[in-house]
PDB file of N, CA, C and O in Angstrom:
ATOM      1  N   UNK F 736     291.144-132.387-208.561  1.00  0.00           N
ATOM      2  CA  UNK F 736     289.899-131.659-208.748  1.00  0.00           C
ATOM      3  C   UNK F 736     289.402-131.823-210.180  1.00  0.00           C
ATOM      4  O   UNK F 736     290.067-131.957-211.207  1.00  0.00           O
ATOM      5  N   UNK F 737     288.111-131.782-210.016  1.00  0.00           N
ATOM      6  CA  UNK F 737     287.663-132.038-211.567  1.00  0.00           C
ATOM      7  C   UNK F 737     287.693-130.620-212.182  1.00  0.00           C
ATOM      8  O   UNK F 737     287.713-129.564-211.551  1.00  0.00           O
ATOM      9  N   UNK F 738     287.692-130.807-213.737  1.00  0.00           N
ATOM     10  CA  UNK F 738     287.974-129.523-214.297  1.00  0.00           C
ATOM     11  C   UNK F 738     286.128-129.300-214.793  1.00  0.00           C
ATOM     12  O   UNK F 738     285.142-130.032-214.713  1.00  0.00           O
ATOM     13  N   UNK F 739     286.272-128.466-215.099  1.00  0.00           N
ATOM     14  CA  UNK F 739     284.939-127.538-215.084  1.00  0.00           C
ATOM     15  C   UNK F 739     285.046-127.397-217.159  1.00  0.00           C
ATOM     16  O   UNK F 739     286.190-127.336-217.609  1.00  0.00           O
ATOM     17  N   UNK F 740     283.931-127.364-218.124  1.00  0.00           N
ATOM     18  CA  UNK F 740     283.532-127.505-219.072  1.00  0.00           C
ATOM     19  C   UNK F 740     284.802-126.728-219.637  1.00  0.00           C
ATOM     20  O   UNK F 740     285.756-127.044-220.347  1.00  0.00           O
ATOM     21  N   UNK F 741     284.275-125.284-218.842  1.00  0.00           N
ATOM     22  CA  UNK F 741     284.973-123.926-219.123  1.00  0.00           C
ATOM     23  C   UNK F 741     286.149-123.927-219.481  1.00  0.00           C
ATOM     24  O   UNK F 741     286.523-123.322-220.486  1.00  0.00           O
ATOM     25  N   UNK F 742     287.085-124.744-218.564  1.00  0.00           N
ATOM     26  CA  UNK F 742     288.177-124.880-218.372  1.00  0.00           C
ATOM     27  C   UNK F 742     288.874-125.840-219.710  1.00  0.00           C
ATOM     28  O   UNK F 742     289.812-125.363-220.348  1.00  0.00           O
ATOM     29  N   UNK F 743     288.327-127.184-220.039  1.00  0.00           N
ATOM     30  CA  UNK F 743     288.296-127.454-220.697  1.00  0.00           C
ATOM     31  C   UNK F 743     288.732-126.842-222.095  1.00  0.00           C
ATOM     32  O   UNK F 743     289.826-126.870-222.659  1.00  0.00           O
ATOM     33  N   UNK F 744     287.035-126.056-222.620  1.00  0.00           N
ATOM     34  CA  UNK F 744     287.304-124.912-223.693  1.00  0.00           C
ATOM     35  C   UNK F 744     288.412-124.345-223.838  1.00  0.00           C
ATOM     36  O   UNK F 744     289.131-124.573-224.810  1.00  0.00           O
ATOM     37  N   UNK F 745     288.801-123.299-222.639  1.00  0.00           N
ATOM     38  CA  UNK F 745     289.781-122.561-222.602  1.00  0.00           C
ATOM     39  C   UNK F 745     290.998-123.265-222.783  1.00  0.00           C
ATOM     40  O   UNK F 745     291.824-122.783-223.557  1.00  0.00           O
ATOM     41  N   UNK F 746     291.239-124.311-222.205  1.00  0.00           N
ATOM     42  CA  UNK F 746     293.138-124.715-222.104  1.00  0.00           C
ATOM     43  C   UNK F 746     292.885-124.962-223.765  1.00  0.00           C
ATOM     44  O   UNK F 746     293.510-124.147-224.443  1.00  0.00           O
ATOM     45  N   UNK F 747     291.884-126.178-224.736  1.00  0.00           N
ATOM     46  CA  UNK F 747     291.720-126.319-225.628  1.00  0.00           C
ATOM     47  C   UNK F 747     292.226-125.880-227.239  1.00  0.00           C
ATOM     48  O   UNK F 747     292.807-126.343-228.221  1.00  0.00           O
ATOM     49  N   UNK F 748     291.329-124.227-226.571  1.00  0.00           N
ATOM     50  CA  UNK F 748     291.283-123.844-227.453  1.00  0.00           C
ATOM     51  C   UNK F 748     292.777-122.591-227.660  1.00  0.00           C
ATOM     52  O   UNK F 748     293.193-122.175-228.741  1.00  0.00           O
ATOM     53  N   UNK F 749     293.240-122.284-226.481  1.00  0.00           N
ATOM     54  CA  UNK F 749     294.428-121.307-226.189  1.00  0.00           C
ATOM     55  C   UNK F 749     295.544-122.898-226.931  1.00  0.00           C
ATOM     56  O   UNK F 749     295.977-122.604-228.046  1.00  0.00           O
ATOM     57  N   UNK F 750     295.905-124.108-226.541  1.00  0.00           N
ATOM     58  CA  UNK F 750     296.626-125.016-227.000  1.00  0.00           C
ATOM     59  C   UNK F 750     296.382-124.563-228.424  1.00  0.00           C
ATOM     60  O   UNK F 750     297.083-123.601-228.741  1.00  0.00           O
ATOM     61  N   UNK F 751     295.506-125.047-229.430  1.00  0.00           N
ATOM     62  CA  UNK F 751     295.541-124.605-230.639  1.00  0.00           C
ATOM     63  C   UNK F 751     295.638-123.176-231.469  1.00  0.00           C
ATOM     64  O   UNK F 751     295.467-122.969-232.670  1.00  0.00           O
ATOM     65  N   UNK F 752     295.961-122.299-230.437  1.00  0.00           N
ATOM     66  CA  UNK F 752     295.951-121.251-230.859  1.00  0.00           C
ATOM     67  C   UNK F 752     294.992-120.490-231.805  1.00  0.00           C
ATOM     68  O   UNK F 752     295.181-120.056-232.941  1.00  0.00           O
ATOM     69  N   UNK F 753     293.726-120.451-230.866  1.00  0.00           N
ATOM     70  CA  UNK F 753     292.437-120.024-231.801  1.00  0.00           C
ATOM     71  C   UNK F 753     291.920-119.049-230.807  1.00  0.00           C
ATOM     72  O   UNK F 753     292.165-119.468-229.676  1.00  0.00           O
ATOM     73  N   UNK F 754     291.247-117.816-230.794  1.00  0.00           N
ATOM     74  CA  UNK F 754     291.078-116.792-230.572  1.00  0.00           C
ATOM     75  C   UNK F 754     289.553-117.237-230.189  1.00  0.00           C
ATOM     76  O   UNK F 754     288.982-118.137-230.806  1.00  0.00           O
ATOM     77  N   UNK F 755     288.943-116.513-229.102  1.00  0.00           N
ATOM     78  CA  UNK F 755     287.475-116.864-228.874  1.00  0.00           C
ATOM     79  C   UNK F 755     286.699-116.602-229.890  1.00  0.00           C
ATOM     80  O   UNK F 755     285.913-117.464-230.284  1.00  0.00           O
ATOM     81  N   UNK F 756     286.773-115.492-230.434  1.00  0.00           N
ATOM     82  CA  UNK F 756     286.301-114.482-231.795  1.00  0.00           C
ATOM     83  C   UNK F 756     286.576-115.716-232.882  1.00  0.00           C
ATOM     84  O   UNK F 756     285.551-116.102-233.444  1.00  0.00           O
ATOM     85  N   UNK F 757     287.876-116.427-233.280  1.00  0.00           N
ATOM     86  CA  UNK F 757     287.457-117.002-234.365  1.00  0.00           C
ATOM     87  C   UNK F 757     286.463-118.806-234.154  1.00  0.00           C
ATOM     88  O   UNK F 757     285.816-119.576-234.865  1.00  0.00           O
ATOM     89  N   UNK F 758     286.917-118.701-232.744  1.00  0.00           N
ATOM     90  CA  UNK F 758     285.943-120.199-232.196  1.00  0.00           C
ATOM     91  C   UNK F 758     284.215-119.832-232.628  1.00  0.00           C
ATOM     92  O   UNK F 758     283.391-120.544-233.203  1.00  0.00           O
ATOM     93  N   UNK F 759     284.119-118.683-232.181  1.00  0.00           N
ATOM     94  CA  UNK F 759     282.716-118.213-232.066  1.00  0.00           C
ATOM     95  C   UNK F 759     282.039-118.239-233.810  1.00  0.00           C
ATOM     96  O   UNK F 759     280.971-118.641-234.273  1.00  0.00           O
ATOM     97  N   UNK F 760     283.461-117.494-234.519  1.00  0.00           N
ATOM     98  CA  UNK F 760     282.936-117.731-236.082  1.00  0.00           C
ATOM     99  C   UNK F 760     282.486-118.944-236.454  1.00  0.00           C
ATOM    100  O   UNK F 760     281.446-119.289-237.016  1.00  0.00           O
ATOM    101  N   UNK F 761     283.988-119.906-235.819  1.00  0.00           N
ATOM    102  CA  UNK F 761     283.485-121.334-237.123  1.00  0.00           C
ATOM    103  C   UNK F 761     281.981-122.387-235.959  1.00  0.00           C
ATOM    104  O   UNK F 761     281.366-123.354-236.408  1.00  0.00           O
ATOM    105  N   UNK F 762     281.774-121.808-234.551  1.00  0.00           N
ATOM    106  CA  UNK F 762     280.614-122.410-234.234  1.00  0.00           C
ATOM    107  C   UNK F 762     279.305-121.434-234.469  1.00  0.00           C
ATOM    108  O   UNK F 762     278.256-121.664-233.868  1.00  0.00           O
ATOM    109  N   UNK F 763     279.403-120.632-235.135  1.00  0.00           N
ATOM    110  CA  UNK F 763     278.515-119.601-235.964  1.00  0.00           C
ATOM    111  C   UNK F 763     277.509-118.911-234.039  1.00  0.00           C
ATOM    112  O   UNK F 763     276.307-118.647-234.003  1.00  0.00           O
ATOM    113  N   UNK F 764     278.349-118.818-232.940  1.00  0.00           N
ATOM    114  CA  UNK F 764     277.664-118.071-232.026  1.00  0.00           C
ATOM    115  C   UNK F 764     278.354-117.162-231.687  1.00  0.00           C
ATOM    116  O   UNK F 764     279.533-117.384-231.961  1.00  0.00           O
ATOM    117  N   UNK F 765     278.126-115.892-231.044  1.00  0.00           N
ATOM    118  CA  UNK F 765     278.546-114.907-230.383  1.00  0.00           C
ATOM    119  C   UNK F 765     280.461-114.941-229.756  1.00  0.00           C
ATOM    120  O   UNK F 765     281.056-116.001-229.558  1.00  0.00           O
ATOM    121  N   UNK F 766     280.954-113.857-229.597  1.00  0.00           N
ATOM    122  CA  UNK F 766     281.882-114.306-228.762  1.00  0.00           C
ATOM    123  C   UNK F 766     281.554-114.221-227.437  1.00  0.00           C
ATOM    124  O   UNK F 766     281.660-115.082-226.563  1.00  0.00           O
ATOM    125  N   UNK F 767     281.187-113.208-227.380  1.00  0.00           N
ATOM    126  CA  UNK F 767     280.478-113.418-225.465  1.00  0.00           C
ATOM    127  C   UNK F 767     279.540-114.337-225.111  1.00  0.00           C
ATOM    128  O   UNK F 767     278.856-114.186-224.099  1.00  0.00           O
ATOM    129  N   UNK F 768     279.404-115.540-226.042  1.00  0.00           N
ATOM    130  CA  UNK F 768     278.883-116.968-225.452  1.00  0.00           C
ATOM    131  C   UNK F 768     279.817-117.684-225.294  1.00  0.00           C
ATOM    132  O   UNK F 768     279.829-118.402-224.295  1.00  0.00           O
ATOM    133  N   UNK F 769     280.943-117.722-226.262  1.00  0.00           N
ATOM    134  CA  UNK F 769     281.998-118.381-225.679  1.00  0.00           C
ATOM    135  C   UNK F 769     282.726-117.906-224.487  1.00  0.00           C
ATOM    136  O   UNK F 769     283.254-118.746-223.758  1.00  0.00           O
ATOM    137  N   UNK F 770     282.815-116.582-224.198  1.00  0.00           N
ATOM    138  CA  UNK F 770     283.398-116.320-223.480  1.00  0.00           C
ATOM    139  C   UNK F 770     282.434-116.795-221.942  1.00  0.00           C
ATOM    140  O   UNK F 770     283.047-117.331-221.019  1.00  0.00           O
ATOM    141  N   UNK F 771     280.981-116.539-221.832  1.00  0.00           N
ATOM    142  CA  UNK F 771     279.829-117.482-220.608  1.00  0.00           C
ATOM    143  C   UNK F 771     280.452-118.938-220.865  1.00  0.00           C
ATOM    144  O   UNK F 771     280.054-119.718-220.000  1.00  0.00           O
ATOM    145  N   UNK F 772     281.030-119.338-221.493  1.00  0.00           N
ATOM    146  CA  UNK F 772     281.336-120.707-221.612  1.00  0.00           C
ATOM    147  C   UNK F 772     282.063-121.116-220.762  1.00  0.00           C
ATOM    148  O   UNK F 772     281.841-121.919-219.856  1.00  0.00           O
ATOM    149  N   UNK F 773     283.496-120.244-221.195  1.00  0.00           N
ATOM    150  CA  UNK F 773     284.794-120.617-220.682  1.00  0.00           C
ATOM    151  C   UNK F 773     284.698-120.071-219.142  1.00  0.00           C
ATOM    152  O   UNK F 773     285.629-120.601-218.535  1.00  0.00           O
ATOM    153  N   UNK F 774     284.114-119.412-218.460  1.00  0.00           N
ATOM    154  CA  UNK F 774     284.173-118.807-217.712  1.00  0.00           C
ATOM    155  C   UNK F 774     282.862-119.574-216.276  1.00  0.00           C
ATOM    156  O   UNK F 774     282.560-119.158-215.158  1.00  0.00           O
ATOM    157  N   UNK F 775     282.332-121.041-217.233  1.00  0.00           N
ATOM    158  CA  UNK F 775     281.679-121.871-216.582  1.00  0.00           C
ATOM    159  C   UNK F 775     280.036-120.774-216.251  1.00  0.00           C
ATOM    160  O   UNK F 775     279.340-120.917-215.246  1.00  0.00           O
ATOM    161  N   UNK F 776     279.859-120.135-216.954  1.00  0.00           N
ATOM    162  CA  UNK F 776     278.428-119.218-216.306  1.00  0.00           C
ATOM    163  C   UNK F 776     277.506-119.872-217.363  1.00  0.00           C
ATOM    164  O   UNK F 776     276.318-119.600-217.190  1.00  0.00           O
ATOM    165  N   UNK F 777     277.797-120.716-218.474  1.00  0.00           N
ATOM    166  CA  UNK F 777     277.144-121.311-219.604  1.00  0.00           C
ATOM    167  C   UNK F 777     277.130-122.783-220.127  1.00  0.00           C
ATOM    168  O   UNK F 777     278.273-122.972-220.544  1.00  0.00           O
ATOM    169  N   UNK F 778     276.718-123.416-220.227  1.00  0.00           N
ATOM    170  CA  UNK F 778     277.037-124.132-220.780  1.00  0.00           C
ATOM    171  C   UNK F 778     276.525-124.950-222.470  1.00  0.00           C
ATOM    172  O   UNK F 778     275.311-124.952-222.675  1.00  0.00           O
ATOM    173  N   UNK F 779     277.216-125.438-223.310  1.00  0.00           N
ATOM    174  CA  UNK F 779     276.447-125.559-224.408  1.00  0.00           C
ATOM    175  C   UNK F 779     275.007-126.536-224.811  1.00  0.00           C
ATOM    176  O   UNK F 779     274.443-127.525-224.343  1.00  0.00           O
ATOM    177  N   UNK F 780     274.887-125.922-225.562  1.00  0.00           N
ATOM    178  CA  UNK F 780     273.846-125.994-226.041  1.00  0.00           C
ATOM    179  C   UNK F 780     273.869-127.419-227.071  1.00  0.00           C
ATOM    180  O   UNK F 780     274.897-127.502-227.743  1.00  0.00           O
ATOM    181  N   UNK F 781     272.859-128.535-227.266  1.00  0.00           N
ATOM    182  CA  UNK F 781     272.796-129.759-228.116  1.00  0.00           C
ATOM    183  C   UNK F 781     273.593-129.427-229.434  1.00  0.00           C
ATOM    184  O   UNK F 781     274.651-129.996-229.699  1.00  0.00           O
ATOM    185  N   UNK F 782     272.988-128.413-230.294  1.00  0.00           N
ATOM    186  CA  UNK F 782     273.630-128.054-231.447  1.00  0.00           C
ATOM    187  C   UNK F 782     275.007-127.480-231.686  1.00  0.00           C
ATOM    188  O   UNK F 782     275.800-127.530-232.626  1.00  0.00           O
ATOM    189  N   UNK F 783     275.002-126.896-230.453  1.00  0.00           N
ATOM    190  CA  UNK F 783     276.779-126.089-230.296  1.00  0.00           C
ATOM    191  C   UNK F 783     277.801-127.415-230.039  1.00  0.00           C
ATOM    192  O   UNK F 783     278.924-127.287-230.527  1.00  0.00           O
ATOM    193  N   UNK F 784     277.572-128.429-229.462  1.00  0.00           N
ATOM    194  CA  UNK F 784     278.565-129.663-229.086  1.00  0.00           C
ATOM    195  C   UNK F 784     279.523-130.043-230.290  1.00  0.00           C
ATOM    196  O   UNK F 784     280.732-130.246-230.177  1.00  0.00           O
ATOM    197  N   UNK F 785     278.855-130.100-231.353  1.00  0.00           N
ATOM    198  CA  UNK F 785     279.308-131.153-232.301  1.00  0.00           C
ATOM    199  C   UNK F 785     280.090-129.687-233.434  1.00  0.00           C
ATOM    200  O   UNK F 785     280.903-129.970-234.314  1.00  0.00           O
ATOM    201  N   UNK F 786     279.715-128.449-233.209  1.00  0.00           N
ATOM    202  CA  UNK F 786     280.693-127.799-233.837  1.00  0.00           C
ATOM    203  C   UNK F 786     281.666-127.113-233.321  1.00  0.00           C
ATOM    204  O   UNK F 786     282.388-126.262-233.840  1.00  0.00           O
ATOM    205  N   UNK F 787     281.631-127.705-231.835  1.00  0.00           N
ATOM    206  CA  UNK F 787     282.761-127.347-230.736  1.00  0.00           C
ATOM    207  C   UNK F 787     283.948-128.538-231.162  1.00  0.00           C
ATOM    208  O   UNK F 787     285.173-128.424-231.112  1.00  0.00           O
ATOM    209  N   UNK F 788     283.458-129.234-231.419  1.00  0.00           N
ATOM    210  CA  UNK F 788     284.197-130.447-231.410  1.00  0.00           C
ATOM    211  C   UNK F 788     284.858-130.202-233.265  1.00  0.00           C
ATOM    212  O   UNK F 788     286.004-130.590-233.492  1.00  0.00           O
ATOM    213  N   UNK F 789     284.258-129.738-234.106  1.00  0.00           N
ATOM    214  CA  UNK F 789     284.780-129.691-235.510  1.00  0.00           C
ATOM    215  C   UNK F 789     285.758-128.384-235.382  1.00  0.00           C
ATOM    216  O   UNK F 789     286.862-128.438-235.925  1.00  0.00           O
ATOM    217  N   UNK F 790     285.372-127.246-234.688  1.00  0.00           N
ATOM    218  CA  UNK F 790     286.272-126.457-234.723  1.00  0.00           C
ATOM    219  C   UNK F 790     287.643-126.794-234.257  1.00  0.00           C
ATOM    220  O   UNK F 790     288.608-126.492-234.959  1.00  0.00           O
ATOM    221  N   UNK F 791     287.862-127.689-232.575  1.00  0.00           N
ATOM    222  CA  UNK F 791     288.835-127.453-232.163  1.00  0.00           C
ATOM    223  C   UNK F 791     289.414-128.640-232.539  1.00  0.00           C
ATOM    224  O   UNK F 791     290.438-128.878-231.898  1.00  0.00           O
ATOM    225  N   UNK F 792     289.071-129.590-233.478  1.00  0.00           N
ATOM    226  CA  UNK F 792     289.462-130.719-234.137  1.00  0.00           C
ATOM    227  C   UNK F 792     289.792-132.023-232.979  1.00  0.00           C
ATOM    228  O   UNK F 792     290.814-132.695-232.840  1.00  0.00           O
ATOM    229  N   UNK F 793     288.325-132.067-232.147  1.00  0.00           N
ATOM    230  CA  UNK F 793     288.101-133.318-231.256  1.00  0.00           C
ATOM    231  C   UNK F 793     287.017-134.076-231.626  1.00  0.00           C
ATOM    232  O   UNK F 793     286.182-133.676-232.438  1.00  0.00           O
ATOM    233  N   UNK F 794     286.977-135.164-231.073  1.00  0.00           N
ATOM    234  CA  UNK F 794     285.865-135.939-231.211  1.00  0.00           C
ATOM    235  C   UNK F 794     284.641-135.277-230.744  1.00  0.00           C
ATOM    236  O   UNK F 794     284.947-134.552-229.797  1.00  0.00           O
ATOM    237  N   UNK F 795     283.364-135.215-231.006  1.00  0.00           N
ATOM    238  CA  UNK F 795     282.221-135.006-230.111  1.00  0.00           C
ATOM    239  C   UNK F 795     282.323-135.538-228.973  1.00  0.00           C
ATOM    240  O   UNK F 795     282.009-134.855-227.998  1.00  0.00           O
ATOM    241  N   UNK F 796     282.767-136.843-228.794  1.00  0.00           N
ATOM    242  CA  UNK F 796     282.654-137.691-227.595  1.00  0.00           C
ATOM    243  C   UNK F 796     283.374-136.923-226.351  1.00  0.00           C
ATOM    244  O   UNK F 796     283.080-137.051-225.162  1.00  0.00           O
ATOM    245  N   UNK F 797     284.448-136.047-226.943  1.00  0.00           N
ATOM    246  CA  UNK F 797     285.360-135.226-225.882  1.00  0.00           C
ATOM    247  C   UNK F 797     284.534-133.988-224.824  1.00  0.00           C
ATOM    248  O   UNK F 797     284.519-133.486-223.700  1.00  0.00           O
ATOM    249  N   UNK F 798     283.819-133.984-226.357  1.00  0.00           N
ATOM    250  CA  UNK F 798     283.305-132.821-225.604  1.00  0.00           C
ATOM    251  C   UNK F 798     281.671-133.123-225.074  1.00  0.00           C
ATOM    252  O   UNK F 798     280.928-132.266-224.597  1.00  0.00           O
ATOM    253  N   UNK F 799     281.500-133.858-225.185  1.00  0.00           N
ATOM    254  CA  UNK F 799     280.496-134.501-224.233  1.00  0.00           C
ATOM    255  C   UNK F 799     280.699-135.158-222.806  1.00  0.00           C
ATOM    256  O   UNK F 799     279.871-135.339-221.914  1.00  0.00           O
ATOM    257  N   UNK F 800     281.911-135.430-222.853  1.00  0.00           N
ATOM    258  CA  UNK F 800     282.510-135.972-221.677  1.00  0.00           C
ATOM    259  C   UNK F 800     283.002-134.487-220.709  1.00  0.00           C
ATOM    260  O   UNK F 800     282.680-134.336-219.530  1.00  0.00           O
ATOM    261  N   UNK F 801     283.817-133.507-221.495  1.00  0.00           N
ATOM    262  CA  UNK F 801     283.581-132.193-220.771  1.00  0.00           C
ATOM    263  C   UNK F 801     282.284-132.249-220.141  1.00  0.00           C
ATOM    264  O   UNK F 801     282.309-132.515-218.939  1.00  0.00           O
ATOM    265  N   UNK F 802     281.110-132.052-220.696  1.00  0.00           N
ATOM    266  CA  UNK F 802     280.233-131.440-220.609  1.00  0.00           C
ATOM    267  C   UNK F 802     279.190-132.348-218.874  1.00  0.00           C
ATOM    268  O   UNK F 802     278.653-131.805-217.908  1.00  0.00           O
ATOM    269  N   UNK F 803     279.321-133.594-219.190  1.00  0.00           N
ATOM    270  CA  UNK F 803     279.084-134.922-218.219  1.00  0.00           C
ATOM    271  C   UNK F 803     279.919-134.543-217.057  1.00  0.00           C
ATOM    272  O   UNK F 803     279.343-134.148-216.044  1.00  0.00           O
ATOM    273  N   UNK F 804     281.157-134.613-217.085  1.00  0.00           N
ATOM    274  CA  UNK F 804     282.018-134.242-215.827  1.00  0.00           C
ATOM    275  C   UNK F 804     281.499-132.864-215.291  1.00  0.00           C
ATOM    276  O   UNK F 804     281.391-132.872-214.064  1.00  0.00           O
ATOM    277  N   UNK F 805     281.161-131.721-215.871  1.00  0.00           N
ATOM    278  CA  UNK F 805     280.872-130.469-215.579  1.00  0.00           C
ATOM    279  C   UNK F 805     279.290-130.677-214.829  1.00  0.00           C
ATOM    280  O   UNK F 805     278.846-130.160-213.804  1.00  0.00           O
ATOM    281  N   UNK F 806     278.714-131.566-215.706  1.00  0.00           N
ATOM    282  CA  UNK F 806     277.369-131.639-214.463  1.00  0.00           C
ATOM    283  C   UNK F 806     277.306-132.544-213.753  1.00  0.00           C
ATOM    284  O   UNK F 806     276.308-132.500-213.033  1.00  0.00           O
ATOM    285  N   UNK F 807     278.250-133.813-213.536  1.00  0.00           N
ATOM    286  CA  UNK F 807     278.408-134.453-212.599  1.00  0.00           C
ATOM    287  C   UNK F 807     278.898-134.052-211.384  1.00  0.00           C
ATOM    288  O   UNK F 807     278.421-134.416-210.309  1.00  0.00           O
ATOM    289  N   UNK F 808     279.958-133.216-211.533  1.00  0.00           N
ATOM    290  CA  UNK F 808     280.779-131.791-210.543  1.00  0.00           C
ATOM    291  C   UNK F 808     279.330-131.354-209.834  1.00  0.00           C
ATOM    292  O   UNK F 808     278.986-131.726-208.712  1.00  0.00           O
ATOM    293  N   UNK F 809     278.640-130.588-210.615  1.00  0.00           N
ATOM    294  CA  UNK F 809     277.335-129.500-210.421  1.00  0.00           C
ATOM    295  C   UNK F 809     276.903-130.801-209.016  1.00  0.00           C
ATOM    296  O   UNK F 809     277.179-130.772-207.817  1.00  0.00           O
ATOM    297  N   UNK F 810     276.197-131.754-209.782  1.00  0.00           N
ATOM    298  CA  UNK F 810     275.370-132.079-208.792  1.00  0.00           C
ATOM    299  C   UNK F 810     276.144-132.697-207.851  1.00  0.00           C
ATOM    300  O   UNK F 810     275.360-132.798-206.907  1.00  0.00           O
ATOM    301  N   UNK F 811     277.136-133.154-207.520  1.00  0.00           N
ATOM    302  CA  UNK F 811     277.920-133.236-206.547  1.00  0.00           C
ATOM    303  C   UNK F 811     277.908-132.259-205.252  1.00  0.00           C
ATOM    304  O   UNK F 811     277.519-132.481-204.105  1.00  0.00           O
ATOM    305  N   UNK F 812     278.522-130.998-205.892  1.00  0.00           N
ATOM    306  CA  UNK F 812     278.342-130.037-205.314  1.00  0.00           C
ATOM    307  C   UNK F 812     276.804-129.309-204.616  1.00  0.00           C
ATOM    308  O   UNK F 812     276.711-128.549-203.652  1.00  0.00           O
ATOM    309  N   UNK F 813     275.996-129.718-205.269  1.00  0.00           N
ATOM    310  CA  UNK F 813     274.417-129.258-204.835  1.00  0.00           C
ATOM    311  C   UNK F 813     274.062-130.226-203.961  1.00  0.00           C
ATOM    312  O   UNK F 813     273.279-129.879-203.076  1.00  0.00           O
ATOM    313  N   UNK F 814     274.506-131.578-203.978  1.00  0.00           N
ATOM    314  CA  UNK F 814     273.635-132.564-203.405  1.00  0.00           C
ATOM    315  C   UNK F 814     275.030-132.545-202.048  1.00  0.00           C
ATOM    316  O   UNK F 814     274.581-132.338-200.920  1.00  0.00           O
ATOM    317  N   UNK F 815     276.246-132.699-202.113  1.00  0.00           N
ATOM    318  CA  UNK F 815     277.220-132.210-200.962  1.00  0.00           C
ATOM    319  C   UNK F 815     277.749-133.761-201.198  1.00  0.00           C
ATOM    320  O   UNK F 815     278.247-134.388-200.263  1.00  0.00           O
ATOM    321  N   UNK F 816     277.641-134.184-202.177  1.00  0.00           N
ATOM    322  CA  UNK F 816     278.263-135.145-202.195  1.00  0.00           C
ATOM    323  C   UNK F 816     279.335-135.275-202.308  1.00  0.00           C
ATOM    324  O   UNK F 816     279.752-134.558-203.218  1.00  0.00           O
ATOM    325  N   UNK F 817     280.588-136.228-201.537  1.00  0.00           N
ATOM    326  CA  UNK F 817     281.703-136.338-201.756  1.00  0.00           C
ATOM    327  C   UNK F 817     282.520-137.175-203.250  1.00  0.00           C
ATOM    328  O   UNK F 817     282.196-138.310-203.600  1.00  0.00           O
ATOM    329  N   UNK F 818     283.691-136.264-204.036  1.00  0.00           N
ATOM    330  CA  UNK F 818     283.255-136.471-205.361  1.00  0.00           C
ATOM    331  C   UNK F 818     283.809-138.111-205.244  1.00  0.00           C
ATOM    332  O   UNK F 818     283.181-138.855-205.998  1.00  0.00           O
ATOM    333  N   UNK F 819     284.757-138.715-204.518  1.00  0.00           N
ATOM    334  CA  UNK F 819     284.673-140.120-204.602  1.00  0.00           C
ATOM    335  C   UNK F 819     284.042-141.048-204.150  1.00  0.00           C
ATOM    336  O   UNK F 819     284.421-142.217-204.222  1.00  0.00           O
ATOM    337  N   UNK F 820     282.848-140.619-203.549  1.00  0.00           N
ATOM    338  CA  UNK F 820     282.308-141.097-203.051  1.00  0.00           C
ATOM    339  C   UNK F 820     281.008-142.140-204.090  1.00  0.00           C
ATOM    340  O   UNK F 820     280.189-142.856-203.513  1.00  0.00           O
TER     341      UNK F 820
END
């Protein structure tokens, strides 16, 4: 199964041992956006990518690829497409 953005975030950021509260500091947004994040009800925003990626010490590219798989999933699912298909 494909993993979902959210999911992503979360294993991520629990691996490095960083608190949503201090993720939210060093990407200067809310914690209850991270928390719509992880929880797949959100997803980020152009400007939030690249300090998702400095906080949890990944490439941007990682987390763009989260972000691609998460709406490739989406429209899969909307259109009923089968995902190997």
């Amino acid at each position: 199964m494909t993993a979902l953005f959210g999911t992503h975030l979360r294993e991520s950021r629990k691996k490095q041992r960083i608190t949503a509260e201090m993720l939210a500091q060093d990407c200067g947004v809310s914690r209850s956006y991270i928390t719509l994040m992880e929880n797949n009800k959100r997803l980020p925003g152009k400007k939030i990518i690249p300090k998702i990626a400095v906080a949890l010490n990944l490439k941007t590219s990682t987390i763009l690829n989260w972000y691609l798989e998460h709406i490739r999933y989406q429209l899969q699912k909307d259109l009923k497409i089968h995902p190997d298909a």
